[in-house]
Backbone as a chain_set.jsonl record, in Angstrom:
{"seq": "VSAYPQSPEFGKNGNVIIAGHSSAPTMEVMGSAYEDVFAALPQARIGDQVIVYDQNNVPYTYEIYRAQEISARYTKILLQDPSKKELIAFTCFPVGTTIGRFAIWARLVEGTVVAGL", "coords": {"N": [[-0.382, 2.295, 5.612], [-1.521, 0.95, 2.519], [-3.616, -1.37, 0.897], [-3.854, -2.46, -2.448], [-6.738, -2.226, -4.456], [-7.409, -4.545, -6.031], [-6.331, -6.616, -4.686], [-6.136, -9.867, -3.13], [-7.503, -11.512, -0.268], [-5.473, -12.051, 2.649], [-3.419, -14.935, 2.36], [-4.855, -16.154, 0.293], [-5.2, -17.064, -3.187], [-3.32, -15.209, -5.507], [-1.815, -11.808, -5.568], [-1.151, -9.991, -2.806], [-1.0, -6.612, -2.633], [0.782, -4.095, -1.305], [1.271, -0.749, -0.416], [3.266, 1.791, 1.074], [4.237, 4.803, 2.895], [7.593, 6.113, 2.826], [8.575, 8.372, 3.955], [7.239, 11.308, 5.452], [4.249, 12.201, 3.852], [2.807, 14.543, 3.991], [2.565, 17.65, 5.716], [0.849, 17.465, 7.818], [1.12, 14.879, 8.704], [3.722, 14.745, 9.769], [5.652, 13.742, 12.44], [3.813, 11.851, 13.377], [2.817, 8.495, 14.031], [2.65, 7.37, 11.517], [4.378, 8.548, 9.81], [6.782, 7.505, 8.657], [6.344, 4.824, 7.894], [7.179, 2.698, 6.158], [9.915, 3.213, 5.948], [12.148, 1.519, 6.681], [11.922, -0.519, 4.838], [13.758, -0.916, 2.672], [15.866, -2.268, 3.948], [15.161, -4.83, 4.004], [15.721, -8.331, 3.423], [16.368, -11.229, 1.402], [14.886, -14.176, 2.425], [14.082, -13.078, 4.908], [11.267, -12.966, 7.053], [7.887, -11.923, 6.85], [5.261, -10.941, 8.865], [1.859, -10.662, 8.727], [-1.356, -9.424, 9.646], [-4.775, -10.27, 9.473], [-8.16, -8.701, 9.318], [-9.373, -10.052, 11.332], [-7.382, -10.539, 13.135], [-5.798, -12.708, 12.579], [-2.731, -14.287, 11.913], [-0.48, -14.197, 9.139], [2.274, -15.662, 7.555], [4.824, -14.591, 5.45], [7.526, -15.299, 3.262], [10.387, -13.533, 2.125], [11.474, -13.462, -1.144], [12.581, -11.894, -3.131], [14.045, -8.738, -3.33], [14.375, -5.473, -4.148], [15.366, -2.395, -5.753], [13.274, -0.567, -7.884], [11.999, 0.989, -10.873], [10.117, 3.929, -10.798], [8.183, 3.892, -12.75], [7.542, 1.261, -13.137], [5.008, -0.55, -13.677], [4.241, -3.183, -13.693], [4.301, -4.417, -11.31], [1.887, -4.31, -10.207], [0.32, -6.265, -11.28], [-1.813, -9.087, -11.202], [-1.318, -12.536, -10.292], [-2.919, -15.381, -10.229], [-2.036, -17.88, -9.722], [-0.328, -17.923, -7.63], [0.448, -17.38, -4.088], [1.056, -14.624, -2.765], [2.785, -11.804, -1.364], [3.304, -8.441, -1.998], [5.162, -5.653, -1.379], [5.837, -2.179, -1.364], [7.619, 0.968, -1.54], [8.501, 4.408, -1.699], [11.68, 5.391, -3.022], [15.021, 6.591, -3.174], [14.582, 6.938, 0.419], [12.48, 9.499, 1.326], [12.225, 10.64, -1.119], [10.686, 10.712, -4.417], [11.758, 9.392, -6.538], [12.362, 6.687, -7.245], [11.348, 3.282, -6.5], [11.206, 0.985, -3.848], [10.988, -2.44, -3.552], [9.497, -5.517, -2.175], [9.107, -9.023, -2.679], [7.233, -11.71, -1.58], [6.57, -15.041, -0.53], [3.772, -16.91, 0.524], [4.043, -18.669, 3.591], [3.203, -21.775, 3.712], [0.856, -23.41, 5.886], [1.274, -21.877, 8.13], [-0.673, -20.354, 9.114], [-2.816, -19.976, 11.812], [-5.77, -20.995, 12.672], [-8.58, -19.278, 14.214], [-7.295, -17.547, 16.028]], "CA": [[-0.266, 1.505, 4.47], [-2.747, 0.682, 1.773], [-3.731, -2.458, -0.025], [-4.404, -2.182, -3.732], [-8.206, -2.761, -4.482], [-7.54, -5.825, -6.652], [-5.595, -7.569, -3.764], [-6.908, -10.894, -2.433], [-7.259, -11.602, 1.221], [-4.121, -12.798, 3.003], [-3.428, -16.423, 2.318], [-5.651, -16.586, -0.766], [-4.444, -16.982, -4.407], [-3.075, -13.836, -6.009], [-0.811, -10.953, -4.923], [-1.596, -8.908, -1.889], [-0.113, -5.615, -2.943], [0.654, -3.093, -0.216], [2.145, 0.487, -0.57], [3.337, 2.659, 2.286], [5.136, 5.867, 2.748], [8.921, 5.993, 3.457], [8.653, 9.6, 4.681], [5.983, 12.068, 5.628], [3.71, 12.681, 2.646], [2.212, 15.817, 4.14], [2.995, 18.296, 6.932], [0.031, 16.977, 8.903], [1.608, 13.578, 9.201], [5.027, 14.875, 10.453], [5.644, 13.476, 13.883], [2.878, 10.881, 13.652], [3.15, 7.01, 13.899], [2.531, 7.035, 10.052], [5.41, 9.432, 9.04], [7.785, 6.762, 7.873], [5.985, 3.469, 8.093], [8.033, 1.824, 5.299], [11.268, 3.648, 5.838], [13.089, 0.418, 6.803], [11.696, -1.618, 3.877], [15.047, -1.179, 1.908], [16.781, -3.147, 4.718], [14.725, -6.303, 3.984], [16.722, -9.204, 2.729], [15.891, -12.496, 0.916], [14.867, -15.148, 3.567], [13.367, -12.56, 6.011], [9.824, -13.215, 7.115], [6.921, -10.823, 7.092], [3.941, -11.37, 9.386], [0.81, -9.673, 8.611], [-2.635, -9.797, 10.355], [-6.06, -9.757, 8.801], [-9.085, -8.024, 10.184], [-9.69, -10.853, 12.603], [-6.102, -10.682, 13.916], [-5.191, -13.926, 12.229], [-1.438, -13.96, 11.383], [-0.059, -14.963, 7.889], [3.68, -15.489, 7.369], [5.392, -14.608, 4.078], [9.039, -15.19, 3.266], [10.84, -12.724, 1.075], [12.358, -14.111, -2.106], [13.157, -10.886, -3.918], [13.967, -7.423, -2.645], [15.172, -4.623, -5.004], [14.958, -1.081, -6.232], [12.665, -0.648, -9.227], [11.628, 2.252, -11.5], [8.701, 4.475, -10.386], [7.284, 3.58, -13.847], [7.372, -0.169, -13.325], [3.681, -0.913, -13.17], [3.946, -4.63, -13.742], [4.272, -4.835, -9.96], [0.461, -4.281, -9.792], [-0.464, -7.296, -12.007], [-2.176, -10.257, -10.374], [-0.974, -13.868, -10.687], [-3.698, -16.122, -9.304], [-1.363, -19.172, -9.443], [0.596, -17.782, -6.497], [-0.05, -16.76, -2.857], [2.213, -13.729, -2.514], [2.753, -10.403, -0.786], [4.276, -7.48, -2.619], [5.159, -4.324, -0.627], [6.773, -1.285, -2.008], [7.605, 2.346, -1.022], [9.337, 5.376, -2.555], [13.098, 5.15, -2.704], [15.582, 6.659, -1.826], [13.719, 7.462, 1.424], [12.262, 10.961, 1.316], [12.103, 11.094, -2.503], [9.773, 9.862, -5.247], [12.638, 9.045, -7.651], [12.181, 5.295, -7.628], [10.592, 2.524, -5.613], [11.905, -0.301, -3.259], [9.852, -3.428, -3.378], [9.856, -6.887, -1.775], [8.066, -10.078, -3.112], [7.301, -12.755, -0.562], [5.67, -16.146, -0.746], [3.12, -17.436, 1.772], [4.676, -19.925, 4.129], [1.994, -22.612, 4.005], [0.832, -24.046, 7.276], [1.613, -21.035, 9.359], [-1.947, -19.727, 9.63], [-3.476, -20.634, 12.987], [-7.291, -20.561, 12.671], [-9.105, -19.005, 15.466], [-6.578, -16.675, 16.85]], "C": [[-1.496, 1.29, 3.808], [-2.655, -0.481, 0.844], [-4.352, -2.051, -1.312], [-5.742, -2.928, -3.866], [-8.301, -4.209, -5.052], [-6.802, -6.997, -5.763], [-6.525, -8.537, -3.083], [-6.781, -10.71, -0.955], [-5.978, -12.3, 1.49], [-4.396, -14.289, 2.906], [-4.201, -16.945, 1.113], [-4.696, -16.373, -2.056], [-4.461, -15.538, -4.98], [-1.96, -13.064, -5.275], [-1.446, -9.962, -4.047], [-0.56, -7.788, -2.148], [-0.377, -4.449, -2.044], [1.722, -2.006, -0.432], [2.184, 1.191, 0.743], [4.348, 3.722, 2.11], [6.593, 5.55, 3.401], [9.259, 7.298, 4.202], [7.329, 10.295, 4.675], [5.444, 12.605, 4.296], [3.15, 14.118, 2.719], [2.766, 16.388, 5.474], [2.107, 17.762, 8.039], [0.537, 15.657, 9.426], [2.974, 13.621, 9.91], [4.87, 14.633, 11.911], [4.657, 12.359, 14.224], [3.469, 9.426, 13.496], [3.224, 6.656, 12.369], [3.56, 7.754, 9.183], [6.234, 8.645, 8.247], [7.654, 5.283, 8.02], [6.815, 2.464, 7.365], [9.38, 2.28, 5.053], [12.359, 2.577, 5.913], [12.962, -0.666, 5.716], [13.041, -1.951, 3.036], [16.137, -2.023, 2.61], [16.289, -4.562, 4.614], [15.634, -7.074, 3.093], [15.922, -10.583, 2.413], [16.016, -13.486, 2.177], [14.156, -14.494, 4.791], [11.888, -12.897, 5.906], [9.086, -12.026, 7.497], [5.704, -11.418, 7.655], [2.944, -10.253, 9.338], [-0.524, -10.232, 9.334], [-3.784, -9.346, 9.589], [-6.942, -9.158, 9.8], [-9.483, -8.685, 11.372], [-8.559, -11.249, 13.437], [-5.445, -12.019, 13.786], [-3.87, -13.673, 11.515], [-1.215, -14.871, 10.115], [1.475, -14.616, 7.801], [4.047, -15.596, 5.928], [6.853, -14.555, 4.132], [9.53, -14.423, 1.94], [11.777, -13.54, 0.191], [13.044, -13.178, -3.063], [12.97, -9.528, -3.242], [14.905, -6.499, -3.61], [14.511, -3.208, -5.277], [14.365, -1.243, -7.583], [12.283, 0.815, -9.648], [10.268, 2.707, -10.913], [7.709, 4.155, -11.474], [6.987, 2.145, -14.008], [6.027, -0.531, -12.799], [3.292, -2.388, -13.164], [3.812, -5.173, -12.272], [2.77, -4.991, -9.535], [-0.35, -5.413, -10.491], [-0.72, -8.53, -11.024], [-1.713, -11.496, -11.024], [-1.696, -14.86, -9.708], [-3.16, -17.535, -9.078], [-0.394, -19.079, -8.194], [-0.156, -17.219, -5.276], [1.078, -15.918, -2.411], [1.773, -12.397, -1.813], [3.796, -9.631, -1.465], [4.15, -6.134, -1.845], [6.107, -3.418, -1.226], [6.559, 0.224, -1.393], [8.484, 3.179, -1.938], [10.804, 5.217, -2.062], [13.891, 6.096, -3.591], [14.501, 7.339, -0.858], [13.573, 8.991, 1.401], [12.131, 11.506, -0.105], [10.994, 10.296, -3.204], [10.535, 9.471, -6.537], [12.349, 7.64, -8.157], [11.302, 4.627, -6.512], [11.517, 1.433, -5.077], [10.805, -1.201, -3.096], [10.394, -4.751, -2.828], [8.674, -7.761, -2.325], [8.336, -11.199, -2.04], [6.217, -13.774, -0.819], [4.991, -16.563, 0.643], [3.778, -18.631, 2.252], [3.473, -20.749, 4.529], [2.067, -23.261, 5.37], [1.126, -23.169, 8.409], [0.426, -20.293, 9.915], [-2.593, -20.574, 10.677], [-4.838, -20.138, 13.025], [-7.697, -20.256, 14.108], [-8.416, -18.096, 16.421], [-7.279, -15.333, 16.973]], "O": [[-2.538, 1.425, 4.449], [-1.705, -0.579, 0.068], [-5.344, -1.323, -1.28], [-5.874, -4.082, -3.459], [-9.149, -4.994, -4.625], [-6.736, -8.16, -6.163], [-7.554, -8.15, -2.53], [-6.041, -9.856, -0.467], [-5.462, -13.049, 0.661], [-5.44, -14.801, 3.309], [-4.195, -18.162, 0.921], [-3.669, -15.693, -2.033], [-5.452, -14.81, -4.929], [-1.251, -13.638, -4.449], [-2.234, -9.141, -4.518], [0.63, -7.993, -1.91], [-1.469, -3.885, -1.972], [2.905, -2.3, -0.604], [1.192, 1.18, 1.472], [5.244, 3.596, 1.275], [6.703, 4.814, 4.381], [10.178, 7.295, 5.022], [6.405, 9.901, 3.963], [6.13, 13.403, 3.657], [3.027, 14.813, 1.71], [3.37, 15.654, 6.256], [2.601, 17.612, 9.156], [0.342, 15.389, 10.611], [3.352, 12.657, 10.575], [4.034, 15.259, 12.562], [4.684, 11.933, 15.379], [4.517, 9.238, 12.877], [3.861, 5.659, 12.031], [3.593, 7.576, 7.965], [6.453, 9.047, 7.104], [8.626, 4.558, 8.232], [7.135, 1.424, 7.943], [10.011, 1.85, 4.088], [13.398, 2.719, 5.268], [13.761, -1.601, 5.662], [13.348, -3.113, 2.768], [17.138, -2.426, 2.018], [16.969, -5.459, 5.113], [16.231, -6.555, 2.149], [14.971, -10.954, 3.102], [17.052, -13.585, 2.834], [13.664, -15.229, 5.647], [11.343, -13.086, 4.818], [9.514, -11.213, 8.316], [5.119, -12.314, 7.046], [3.137, -9.131, 9.807], [-0.658, -11.438, 9.544], [-3.832, -8.219, 9.097], [-6.605, -9.076, 10.981], [-9.891, -8.059, 12.35], [-8.65, -12.115, 14.307], [-4.681, -12.463, 14.643], [-3.864, -12.892, 10.563], [-1.642, -16.022, 10.022], [1.882, -13.464, 7.951], [3.66, -16.54, 5.24], [7.413, -13.839, 4.962], [9.078, -14.711, 0.832], [12.709, -14.197, 0.655], [13.984, -13.578, -3.748], [11.922, -9.216, -2.677], [16.082, -6.806, -3.797], [13.328, -2.954, -5.05], [14.901, -2.001, -8.39], [12.266, 1.725, -8.819], [9.409, 1.886, -10.59], [6.507, 4.135, -11.21], [6.248, 1.78, -14.922], [5.879, -0.798, -11.607], [2.216, -2.786, -12.716], [3.272, -6.257, -12.056], [2.464, -5.733, -8.602], [-1.564, -5.5, -10.31], [0.105, -8.875, -10.179], [-1.7, -11.544, -12.254], [-1.232, -15.146, -8.604], [-3.755, -18.309, -8.328], [0.244, -20.059, -7.808], [-1.245, -16.66, -5.408], [1.989, -16.407, -1.743], [0.607, -12.012, -1.728], [4.965, -10.011, -1.543], [3.049, -5.596, -1.723], [7.187, -3.873, -1.603], [5.51, 0.585, -0.86], [9.127, 2.658, -2.85], [11.086, 4.957, -0.892], [13.442, 6.379, -4.702], [13.678, 8.155, -1.274], [14.591, 9.68, 1.462], [11.946, 12.709, -0.285], [10.448, 9.34, -2.653], [9.884, 9.244, -7.556], [12.121, 7.431, -9.348], [10.635, 5.299, -5.725], [12.467, 1.013, -5.737], [9.76, -0.829, -2.562], [11.573, -5.07, -2.984], [7.517, -7.351, -2.418], [9.469, -11.534, -1.694], [5.113, -13.45, -1.256], [5.608, -16.542, 1.708], [4.07, -19.544, 1.48], [2.811, -20.478, 5.53], [3.122, -23.596, 5.908], [1.226, -23.626, 9.548], [0.471, -19.697, 10.991], [-2.884, -21.75, 10.459], [-5.08, -18.981, 13.37], [-7.232, -20.877, 15.064], [-8.901, -17.885, 17.533], [-6.786, -14.44, 17.662]]}, "num_chains": 1, "name": "protein.A"}
């Protein structure tokens, strides 16, 4: 997976924007652990929680409030909103194609970060 350059650190104001493959992007990736890292993303549901870890292995919990298929041309997903602390993750959809995208929007669950882990 890859975080977009303008993304803030986890837990900070703004939208952490992460993209990942739903199927192998190249022949070299076939059979690796990275072949279909976001293939299950379309199974995400509102209310599900996503736990991500920063470079210091500190966990951050986000709760999904929106999950839907979007157009591959929908670039507003990349806009920042500094009034929120959110995670946006997306992948190609249907799996194995580049026809569209599937995305989730999740809010930081305040108070779930445990310092010093």
